[in-house]
PDB file of C-alpha atoms in Angstrom:
ATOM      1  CA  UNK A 106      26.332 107.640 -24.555  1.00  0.00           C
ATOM      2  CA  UNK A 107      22.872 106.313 -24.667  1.00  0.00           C
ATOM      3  CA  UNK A 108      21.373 109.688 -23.486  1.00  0.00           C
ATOM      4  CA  UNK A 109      23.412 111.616 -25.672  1.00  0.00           C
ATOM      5  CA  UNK A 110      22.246 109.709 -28.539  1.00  0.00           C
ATOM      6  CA  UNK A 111      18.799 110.166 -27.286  1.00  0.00           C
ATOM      7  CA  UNK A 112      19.252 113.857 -27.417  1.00  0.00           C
ATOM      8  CA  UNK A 113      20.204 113.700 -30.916  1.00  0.00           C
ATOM      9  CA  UNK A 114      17.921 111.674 -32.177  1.00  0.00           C
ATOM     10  CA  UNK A 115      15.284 114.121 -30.780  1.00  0.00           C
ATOM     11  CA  UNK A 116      17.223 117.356 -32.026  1.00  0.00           C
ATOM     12  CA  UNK A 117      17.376 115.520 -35.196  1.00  0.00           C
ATOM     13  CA  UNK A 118      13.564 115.466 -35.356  1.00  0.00           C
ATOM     14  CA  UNK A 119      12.877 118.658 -34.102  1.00  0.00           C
ATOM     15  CA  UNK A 120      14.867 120.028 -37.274  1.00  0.00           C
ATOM     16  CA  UNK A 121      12.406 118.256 -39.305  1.00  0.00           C
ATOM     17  CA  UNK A 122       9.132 118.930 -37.637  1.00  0.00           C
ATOM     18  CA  UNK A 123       9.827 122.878 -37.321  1.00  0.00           C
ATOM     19  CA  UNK A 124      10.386 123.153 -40.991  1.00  0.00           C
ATOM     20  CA  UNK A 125       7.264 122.850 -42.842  1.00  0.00           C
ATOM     21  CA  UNK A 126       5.460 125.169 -40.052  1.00  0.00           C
ATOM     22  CA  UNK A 127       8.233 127.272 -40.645  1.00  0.00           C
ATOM     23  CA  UNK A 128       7.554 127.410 -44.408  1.00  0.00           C
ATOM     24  CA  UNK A 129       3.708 128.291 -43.788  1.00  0.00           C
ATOM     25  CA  UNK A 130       3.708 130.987 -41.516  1.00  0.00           C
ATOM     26  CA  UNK A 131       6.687 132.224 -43.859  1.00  0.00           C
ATOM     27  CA  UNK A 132       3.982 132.481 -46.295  1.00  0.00           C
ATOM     28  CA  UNK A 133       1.664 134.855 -44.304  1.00  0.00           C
ATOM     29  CA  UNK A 134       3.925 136.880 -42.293  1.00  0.00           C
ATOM     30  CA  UNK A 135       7.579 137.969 -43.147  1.00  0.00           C
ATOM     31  CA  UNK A 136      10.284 138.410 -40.758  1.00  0.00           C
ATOM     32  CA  UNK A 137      10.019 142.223 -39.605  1.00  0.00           C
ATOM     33  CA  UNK A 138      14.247 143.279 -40.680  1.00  0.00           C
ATOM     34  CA  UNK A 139      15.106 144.455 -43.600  1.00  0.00           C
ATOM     35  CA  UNK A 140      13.040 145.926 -46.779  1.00  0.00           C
ATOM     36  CA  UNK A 141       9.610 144.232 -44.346  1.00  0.00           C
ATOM     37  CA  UNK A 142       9.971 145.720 -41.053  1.00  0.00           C
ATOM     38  CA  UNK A 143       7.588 147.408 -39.459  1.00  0.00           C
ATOM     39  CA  UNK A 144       6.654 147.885 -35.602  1.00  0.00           C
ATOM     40  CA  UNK A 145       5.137 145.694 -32.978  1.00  0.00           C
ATOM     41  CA  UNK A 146       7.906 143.465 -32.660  1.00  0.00           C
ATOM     42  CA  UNK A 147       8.815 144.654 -29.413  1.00  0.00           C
ATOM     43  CA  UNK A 148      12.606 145.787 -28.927  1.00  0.00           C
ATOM     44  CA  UNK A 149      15.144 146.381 -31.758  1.00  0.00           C
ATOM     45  CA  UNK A 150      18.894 145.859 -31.898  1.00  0.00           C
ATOM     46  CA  UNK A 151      21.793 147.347 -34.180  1.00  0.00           C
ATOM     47  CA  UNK A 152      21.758 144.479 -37.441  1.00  0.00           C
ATOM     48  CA  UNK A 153      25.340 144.319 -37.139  1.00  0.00           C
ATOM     49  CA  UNK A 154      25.037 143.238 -33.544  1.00  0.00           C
ATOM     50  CA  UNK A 155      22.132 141.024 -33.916  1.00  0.00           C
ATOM     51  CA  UNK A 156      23.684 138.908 -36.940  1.00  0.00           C
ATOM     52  CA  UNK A 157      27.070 139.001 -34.811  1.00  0.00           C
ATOM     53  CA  UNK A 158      24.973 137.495 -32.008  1.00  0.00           C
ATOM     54  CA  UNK A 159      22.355 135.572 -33.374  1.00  0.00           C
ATOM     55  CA  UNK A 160      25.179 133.549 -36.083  1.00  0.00           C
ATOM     56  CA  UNK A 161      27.872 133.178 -32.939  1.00  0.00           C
ATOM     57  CA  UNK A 162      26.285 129.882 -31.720  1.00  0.00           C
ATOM     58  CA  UNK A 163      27.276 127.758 -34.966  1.00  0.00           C
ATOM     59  CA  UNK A 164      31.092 128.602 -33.927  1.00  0.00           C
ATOM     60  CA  UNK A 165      31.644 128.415 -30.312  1.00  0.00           C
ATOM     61  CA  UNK A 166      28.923 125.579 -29.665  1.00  0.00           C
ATOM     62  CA  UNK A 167      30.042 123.724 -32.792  1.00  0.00           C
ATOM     63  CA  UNK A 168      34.331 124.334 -31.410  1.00  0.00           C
ATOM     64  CA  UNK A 169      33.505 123.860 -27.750  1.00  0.00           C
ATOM     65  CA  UNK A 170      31.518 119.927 -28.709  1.00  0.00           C
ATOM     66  CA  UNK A 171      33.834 119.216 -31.299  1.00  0.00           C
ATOM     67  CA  UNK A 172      37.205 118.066 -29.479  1.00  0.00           C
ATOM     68  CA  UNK A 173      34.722 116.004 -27.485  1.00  0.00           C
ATOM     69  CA  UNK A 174      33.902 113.457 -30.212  1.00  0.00           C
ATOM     70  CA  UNK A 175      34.926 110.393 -31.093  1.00  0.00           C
ATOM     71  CA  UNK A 176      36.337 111.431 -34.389  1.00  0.00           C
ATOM     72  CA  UNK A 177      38.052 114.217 -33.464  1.00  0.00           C
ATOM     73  CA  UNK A 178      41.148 114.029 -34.624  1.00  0.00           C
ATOM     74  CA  UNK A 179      39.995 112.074 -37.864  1.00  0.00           C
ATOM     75  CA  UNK A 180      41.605 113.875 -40.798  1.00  0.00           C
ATOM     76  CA  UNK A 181      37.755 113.184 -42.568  1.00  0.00           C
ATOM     77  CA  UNK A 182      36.370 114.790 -39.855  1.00  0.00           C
ATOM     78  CA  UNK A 183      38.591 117.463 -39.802  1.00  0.00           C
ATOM     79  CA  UNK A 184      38.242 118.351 -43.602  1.00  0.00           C
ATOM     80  CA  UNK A 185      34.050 117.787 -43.480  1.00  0.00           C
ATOM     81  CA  UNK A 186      33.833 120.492 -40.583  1.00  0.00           C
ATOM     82  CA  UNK A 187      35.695 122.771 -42.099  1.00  0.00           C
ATOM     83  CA  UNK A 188      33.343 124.199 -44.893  1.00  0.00           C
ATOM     84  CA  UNK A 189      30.586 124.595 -41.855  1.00  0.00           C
ATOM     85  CA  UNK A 190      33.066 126.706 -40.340  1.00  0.00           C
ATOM     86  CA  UNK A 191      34.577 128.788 -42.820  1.00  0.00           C
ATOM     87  CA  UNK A 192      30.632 129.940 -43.575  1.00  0.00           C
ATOM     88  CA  UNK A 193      29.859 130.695 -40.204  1.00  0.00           C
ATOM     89  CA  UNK A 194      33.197 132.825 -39.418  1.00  0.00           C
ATOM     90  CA  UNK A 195      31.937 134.319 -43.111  1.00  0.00           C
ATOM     91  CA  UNK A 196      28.037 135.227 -41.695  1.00  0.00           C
ATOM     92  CA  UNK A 197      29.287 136.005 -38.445  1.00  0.00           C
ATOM     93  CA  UNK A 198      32.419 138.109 -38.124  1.00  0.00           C
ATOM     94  CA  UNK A 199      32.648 139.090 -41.758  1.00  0.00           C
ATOM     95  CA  UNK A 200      28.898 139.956 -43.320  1.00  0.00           C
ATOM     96  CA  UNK A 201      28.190 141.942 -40.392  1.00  0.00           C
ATOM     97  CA  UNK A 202      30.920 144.708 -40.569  1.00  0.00           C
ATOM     98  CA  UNK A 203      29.756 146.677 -43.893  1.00  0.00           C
ATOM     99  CA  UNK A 204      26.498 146.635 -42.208  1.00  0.00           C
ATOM    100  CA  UNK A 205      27.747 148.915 -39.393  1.00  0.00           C
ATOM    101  CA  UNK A 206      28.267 151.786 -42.184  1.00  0.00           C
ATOM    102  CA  UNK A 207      24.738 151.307 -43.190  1.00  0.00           C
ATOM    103  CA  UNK A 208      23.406 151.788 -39.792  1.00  0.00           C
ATOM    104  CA  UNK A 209      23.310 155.787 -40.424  1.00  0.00           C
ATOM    105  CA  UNK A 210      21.225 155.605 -43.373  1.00  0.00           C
ATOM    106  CA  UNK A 211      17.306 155.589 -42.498  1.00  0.00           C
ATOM    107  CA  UNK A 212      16.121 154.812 -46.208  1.00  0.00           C
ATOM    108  CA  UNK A 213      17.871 151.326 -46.042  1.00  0.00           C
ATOM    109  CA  UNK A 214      18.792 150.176 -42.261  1.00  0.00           C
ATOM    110  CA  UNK A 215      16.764 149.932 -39.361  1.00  0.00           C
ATOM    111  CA  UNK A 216      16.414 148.135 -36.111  1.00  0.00           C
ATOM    112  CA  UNK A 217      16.516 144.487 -35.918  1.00  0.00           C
ATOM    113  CA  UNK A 218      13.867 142.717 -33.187  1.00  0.00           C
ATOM    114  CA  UNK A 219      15.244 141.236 -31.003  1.00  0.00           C
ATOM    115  CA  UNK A 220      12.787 138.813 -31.077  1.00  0.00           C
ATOM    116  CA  UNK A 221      13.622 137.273 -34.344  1.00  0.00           C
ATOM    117  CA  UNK A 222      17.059 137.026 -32.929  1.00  0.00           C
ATOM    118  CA  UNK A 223      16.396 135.362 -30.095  1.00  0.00           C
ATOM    119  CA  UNK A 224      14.550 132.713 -32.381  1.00  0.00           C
ATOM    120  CA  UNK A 225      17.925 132.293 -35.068  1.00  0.00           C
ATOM    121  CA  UNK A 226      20.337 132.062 -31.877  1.00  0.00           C
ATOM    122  CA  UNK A 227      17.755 129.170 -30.978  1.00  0.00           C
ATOM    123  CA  UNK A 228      17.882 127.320 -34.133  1.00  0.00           C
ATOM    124  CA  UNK A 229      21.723 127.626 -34.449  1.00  0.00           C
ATOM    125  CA  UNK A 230      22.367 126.641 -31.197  1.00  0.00           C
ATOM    126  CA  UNK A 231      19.962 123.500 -32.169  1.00  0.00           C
ATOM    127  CA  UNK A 232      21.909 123.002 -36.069  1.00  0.00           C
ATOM    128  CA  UNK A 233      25.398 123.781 -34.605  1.00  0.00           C
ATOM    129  CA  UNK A 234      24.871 120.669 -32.016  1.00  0.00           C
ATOM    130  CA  UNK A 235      23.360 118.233 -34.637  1.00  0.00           C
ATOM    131  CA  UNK A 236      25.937 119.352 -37.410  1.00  0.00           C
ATOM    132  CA  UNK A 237      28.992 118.919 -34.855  1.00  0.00           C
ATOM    133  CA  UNK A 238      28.132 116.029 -33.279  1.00  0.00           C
ATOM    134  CA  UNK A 239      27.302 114.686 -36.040  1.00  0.00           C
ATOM    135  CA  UNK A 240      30.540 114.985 -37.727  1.00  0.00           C
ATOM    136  CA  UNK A 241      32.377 114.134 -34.683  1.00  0.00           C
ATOM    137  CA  UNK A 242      30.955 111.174 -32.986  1.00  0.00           C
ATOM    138  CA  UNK A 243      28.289 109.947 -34.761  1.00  0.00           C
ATOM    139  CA  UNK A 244      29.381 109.308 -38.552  1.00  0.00           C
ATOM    140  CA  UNK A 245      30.791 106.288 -39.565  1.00  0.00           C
ATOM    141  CA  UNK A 246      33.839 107.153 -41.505  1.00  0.00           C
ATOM    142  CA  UNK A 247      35.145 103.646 -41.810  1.00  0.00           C
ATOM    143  CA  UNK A 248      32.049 102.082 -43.600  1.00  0.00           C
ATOM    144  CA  UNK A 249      31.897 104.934 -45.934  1.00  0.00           C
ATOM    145  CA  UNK A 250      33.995 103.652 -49.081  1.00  0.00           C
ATOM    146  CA  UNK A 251      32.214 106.946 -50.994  1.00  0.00           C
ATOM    147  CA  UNK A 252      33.561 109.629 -48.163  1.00  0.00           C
ATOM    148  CA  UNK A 253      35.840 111.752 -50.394  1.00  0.00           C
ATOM    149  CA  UNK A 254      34.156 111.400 -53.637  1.00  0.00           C
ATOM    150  CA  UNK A 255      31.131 112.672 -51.706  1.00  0.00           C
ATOM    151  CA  UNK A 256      32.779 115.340 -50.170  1.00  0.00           C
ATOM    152  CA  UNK A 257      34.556 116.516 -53.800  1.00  0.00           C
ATOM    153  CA  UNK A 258      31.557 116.827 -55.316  1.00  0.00           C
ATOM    154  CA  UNK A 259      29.483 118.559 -52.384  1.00  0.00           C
ATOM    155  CA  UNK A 260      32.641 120.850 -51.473  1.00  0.00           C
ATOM    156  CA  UNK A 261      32.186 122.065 -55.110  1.00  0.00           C
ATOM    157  CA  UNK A 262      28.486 122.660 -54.870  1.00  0.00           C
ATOM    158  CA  UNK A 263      29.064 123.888 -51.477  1.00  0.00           C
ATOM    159  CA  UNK A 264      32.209 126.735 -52.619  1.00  0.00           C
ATOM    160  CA  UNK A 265      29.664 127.516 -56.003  1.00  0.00           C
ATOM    161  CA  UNK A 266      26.762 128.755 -53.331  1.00  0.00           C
ATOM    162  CA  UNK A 267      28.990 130.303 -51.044  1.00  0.00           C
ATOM    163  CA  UNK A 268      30.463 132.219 -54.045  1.00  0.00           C
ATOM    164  CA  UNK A 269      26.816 133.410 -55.190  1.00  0.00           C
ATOM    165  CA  UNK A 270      25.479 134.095 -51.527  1.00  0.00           C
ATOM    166  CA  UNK A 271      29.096 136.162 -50.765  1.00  0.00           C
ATOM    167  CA  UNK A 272      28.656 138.389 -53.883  1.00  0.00           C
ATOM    168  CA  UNK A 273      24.772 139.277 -53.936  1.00  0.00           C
ATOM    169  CA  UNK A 274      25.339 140.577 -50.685  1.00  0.00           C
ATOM    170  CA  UNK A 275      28.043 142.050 -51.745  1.00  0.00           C
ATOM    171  CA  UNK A 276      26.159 143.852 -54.470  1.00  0.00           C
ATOM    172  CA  UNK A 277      23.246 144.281 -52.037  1.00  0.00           C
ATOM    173  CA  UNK A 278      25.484 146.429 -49.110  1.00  0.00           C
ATOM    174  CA  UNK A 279      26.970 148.566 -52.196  1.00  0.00           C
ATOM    175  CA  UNK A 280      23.734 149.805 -53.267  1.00  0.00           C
ATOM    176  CA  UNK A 281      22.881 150.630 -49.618  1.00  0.00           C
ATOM    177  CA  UNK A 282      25.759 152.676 -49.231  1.00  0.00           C
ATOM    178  CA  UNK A 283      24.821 154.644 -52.098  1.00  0.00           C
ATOM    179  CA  UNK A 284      22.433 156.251 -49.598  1.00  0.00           C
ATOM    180  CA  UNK A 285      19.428 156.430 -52.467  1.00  0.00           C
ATOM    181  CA  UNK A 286      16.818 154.026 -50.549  1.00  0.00           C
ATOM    182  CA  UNK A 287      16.366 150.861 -52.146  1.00  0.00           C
ATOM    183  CA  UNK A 288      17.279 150.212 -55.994  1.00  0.00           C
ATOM    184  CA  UNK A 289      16.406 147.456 -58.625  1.00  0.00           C
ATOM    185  CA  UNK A 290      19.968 145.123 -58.196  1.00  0.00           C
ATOM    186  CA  UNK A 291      21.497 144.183 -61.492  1.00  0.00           C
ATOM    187  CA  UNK A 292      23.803 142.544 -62.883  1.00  0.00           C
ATOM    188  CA  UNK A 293      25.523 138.758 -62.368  1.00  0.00           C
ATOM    189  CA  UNK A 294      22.500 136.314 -61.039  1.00  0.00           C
ATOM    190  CA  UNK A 295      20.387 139.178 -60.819  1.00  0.00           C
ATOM    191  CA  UNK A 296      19.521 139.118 -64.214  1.00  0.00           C
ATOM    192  CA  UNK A 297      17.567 135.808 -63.220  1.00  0.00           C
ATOM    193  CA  UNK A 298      16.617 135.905 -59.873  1.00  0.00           C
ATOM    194  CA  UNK A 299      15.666 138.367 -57.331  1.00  0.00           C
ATOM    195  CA  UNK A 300      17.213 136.882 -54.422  1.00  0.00           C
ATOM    196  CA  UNK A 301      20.833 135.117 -55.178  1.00  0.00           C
ATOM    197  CA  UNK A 302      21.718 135.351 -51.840  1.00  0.00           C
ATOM    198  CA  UNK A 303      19.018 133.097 -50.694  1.00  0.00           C
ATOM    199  CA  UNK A 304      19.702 131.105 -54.083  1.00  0.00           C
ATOM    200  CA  UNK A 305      23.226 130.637 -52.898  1.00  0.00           C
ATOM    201  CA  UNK A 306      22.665 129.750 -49.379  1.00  0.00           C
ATOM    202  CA  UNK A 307      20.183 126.726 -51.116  1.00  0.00           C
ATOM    203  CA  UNK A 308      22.622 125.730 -53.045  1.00  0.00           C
ATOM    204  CA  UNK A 309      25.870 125.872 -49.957  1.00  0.00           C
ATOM    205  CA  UNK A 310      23.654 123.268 -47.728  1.00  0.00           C
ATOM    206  CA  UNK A 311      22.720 121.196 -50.844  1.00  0.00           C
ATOM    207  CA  UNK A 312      26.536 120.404 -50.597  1.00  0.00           C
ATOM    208  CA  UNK A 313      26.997 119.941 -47.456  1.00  0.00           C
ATOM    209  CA  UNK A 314      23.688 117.619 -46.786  1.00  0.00           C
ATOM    210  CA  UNK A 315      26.210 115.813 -49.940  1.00  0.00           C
ATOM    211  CA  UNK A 316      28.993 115.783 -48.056  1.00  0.00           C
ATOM    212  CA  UNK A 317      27.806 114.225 -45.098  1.00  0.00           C
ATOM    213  CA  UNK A 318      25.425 112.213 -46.570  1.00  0.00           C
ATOM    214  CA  UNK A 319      23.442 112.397 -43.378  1.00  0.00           C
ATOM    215  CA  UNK A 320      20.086 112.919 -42.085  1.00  0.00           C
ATOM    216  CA  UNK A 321      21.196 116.212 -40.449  1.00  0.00           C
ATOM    217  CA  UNK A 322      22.515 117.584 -42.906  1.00  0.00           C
ATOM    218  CA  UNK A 323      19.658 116.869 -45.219  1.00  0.00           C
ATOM    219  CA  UNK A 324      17.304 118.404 -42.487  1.00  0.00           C
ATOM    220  CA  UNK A 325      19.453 121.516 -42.708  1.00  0.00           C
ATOM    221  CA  UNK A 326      18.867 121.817 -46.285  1.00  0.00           C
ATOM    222  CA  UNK A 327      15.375 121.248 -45.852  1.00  0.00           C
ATOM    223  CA  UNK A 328      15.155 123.809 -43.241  1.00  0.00           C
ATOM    224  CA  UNK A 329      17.093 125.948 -45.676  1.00  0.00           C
ATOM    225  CA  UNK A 330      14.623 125.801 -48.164  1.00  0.00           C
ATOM    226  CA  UNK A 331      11.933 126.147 -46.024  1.00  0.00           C
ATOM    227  CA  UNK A 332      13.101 129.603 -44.454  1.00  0.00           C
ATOM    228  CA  UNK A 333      14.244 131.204 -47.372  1.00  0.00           C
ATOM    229  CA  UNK A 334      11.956 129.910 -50.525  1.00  0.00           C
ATOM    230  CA  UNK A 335       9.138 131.679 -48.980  1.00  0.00           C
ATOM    231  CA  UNK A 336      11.258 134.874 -48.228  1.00  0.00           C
ATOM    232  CA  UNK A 337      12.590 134.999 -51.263  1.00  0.00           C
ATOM    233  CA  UNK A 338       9.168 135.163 -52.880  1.00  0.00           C
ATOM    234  CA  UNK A 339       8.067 137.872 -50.938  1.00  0.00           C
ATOM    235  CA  UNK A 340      11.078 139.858 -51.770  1.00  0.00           C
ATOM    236  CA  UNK A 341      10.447 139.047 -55.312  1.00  0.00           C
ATOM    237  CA  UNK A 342       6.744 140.728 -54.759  1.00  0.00           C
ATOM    238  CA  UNK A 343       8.104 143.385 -52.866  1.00  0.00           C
ATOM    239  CA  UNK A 344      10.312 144.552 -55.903  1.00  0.00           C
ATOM    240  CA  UNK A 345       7.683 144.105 -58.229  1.00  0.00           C
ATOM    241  CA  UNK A 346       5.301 146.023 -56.317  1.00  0.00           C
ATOM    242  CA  UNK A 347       7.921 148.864 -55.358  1.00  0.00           C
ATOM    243  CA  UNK A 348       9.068 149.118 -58.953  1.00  0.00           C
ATOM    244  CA  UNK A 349       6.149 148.139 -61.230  1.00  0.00           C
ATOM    245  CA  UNK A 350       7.269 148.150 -65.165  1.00  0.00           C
ATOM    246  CA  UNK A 351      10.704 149.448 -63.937  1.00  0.00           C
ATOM    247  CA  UNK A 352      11.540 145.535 -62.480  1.00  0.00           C
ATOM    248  CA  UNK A 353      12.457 142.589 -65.238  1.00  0.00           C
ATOM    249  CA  UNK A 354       9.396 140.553 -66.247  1.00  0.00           C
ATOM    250  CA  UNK A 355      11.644 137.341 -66.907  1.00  0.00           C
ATOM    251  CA  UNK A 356      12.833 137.402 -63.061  1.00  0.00           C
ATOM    252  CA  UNK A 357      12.541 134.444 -61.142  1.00  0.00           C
ATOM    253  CA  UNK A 358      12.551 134.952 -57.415  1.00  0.00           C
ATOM    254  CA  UNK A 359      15.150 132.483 -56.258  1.00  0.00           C
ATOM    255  CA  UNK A 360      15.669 129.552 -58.440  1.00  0.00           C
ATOM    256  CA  UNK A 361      16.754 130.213 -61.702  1.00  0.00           C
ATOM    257  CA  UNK A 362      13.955 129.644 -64.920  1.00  0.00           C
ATOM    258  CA  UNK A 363      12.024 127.953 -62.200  1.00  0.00           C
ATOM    259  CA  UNK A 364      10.738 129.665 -59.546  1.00  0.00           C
TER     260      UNK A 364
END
């Protein structure tokens, strides 16, 4: 047990150290996939494959650990987990099968590196352990008088992200299979941001770091933000760049009337 805690506690740090140099070099160099790739990133993958691949850890790591906690079978347990996992079977068996009928399109799909997957199937092999055992062994349920008032309030903020992040990409893969190249999105949040999805995805582990009330999941939120707040403002140049006086002035890039 003392080992295992050992581990954790240094996982648990690890998520915190590797975000802010995260955030920086997200600030100088954006991940080659998507509307930024280029070449000389070695090897490339199908996307559907790669997010198939690169997402699977955070379900069978997080369902292999689980049953081996100490709160296993603790209906609190059982509910908190469940959000985690109903994203994850989301991102990983669900987002990645409209991509597949993108592939065929050159103007909007390309490879994806398979370097940059190997380094997500890295961190979510490292997030699925701290998040599960976390959940499992290492919260104490008992002490926590707050636990379901907690969880109420970050299952809502949690199911309001996950609503946002599930339709911008939504409207995202429709205007890829228009088979145009790349369009000005509209419509919904996209008349204030330029990236809801990553807006969303904020917001979904702002709940949960609520709803466990728990260093790991704050450092997942803090991660969160410091992948995607940097990505999201280069996005937000990209479109403004791409489309000039075509692209809405009053556009934030991914937090609404702020930033």
């Amino acid at each position: 047990m003392a080992s295992d805690q050992n581990f954790f506690h240094n996982c648990l740090l690890s998520l915190y150290l590797i975000a802010p140099p995260t955030y920086i070099s997200l600030r100088f160099l954006q991940a080659p996939y998507g509307k930024h790739r280029r070449p000389g990133w070695g090897p490339t993958m199908s996307p559907p494959l790669a997010w198939f691949l690169m997402e699977s850890p955070t379900l069978w790591l997080t369902l292999l650990l689980f049953p081996s906690g100490l709160h296993s079978s603790n209906p609190k347990a059982l509910f908190l987990i469940a959000p985690f996992l109903f994203h994850y079977f989301h991102r990983t068996c669900l987002y990645p099968l409209p991509l597949c009928r993108n592939t065929t399109n050159p103007k909007t799909s390309g490879g994806f590196p398979v370097s940059v997957a190997l380094m997500a199937f890295g961190f979510n092999l490292l997030n699925a352990y701290l998040q599960a055992r976390w959940v499992s062994q290492y919260k104490d349920y008992e002490a926590d008088g707050w636990f379901w008032w907690r969880f109420c309030v970050g299952l809502v903020v949690f199911g309001y992200g996950m609503a946002v992040n599930i339709w911008s990409d939504r409207v995202l893969v429709g205007l890829k299979k228009e088979g145009k190249g790349y369009k000005v999105p509209k419509g919904g949040w996209f008349e204030l941001v330029s990236c809801p999805n990553y807006y969303g995805e904020i917001v979904e582990w702002l709940g949960w770091a609520v709803m466990t009330w728990s260093w790991a999941g704050l450092g997942f939120f803090f991660y969160t933000c410091a992948n995607l707040v940097p990505r999201a403002r280069a996005n937000h140049k990209w479109y403004l760049e791409k489309f000039g006086e075509d692209y809405p002035k009053g556009r934030k890039a991914v937090i609404p009337f702020l930033y």
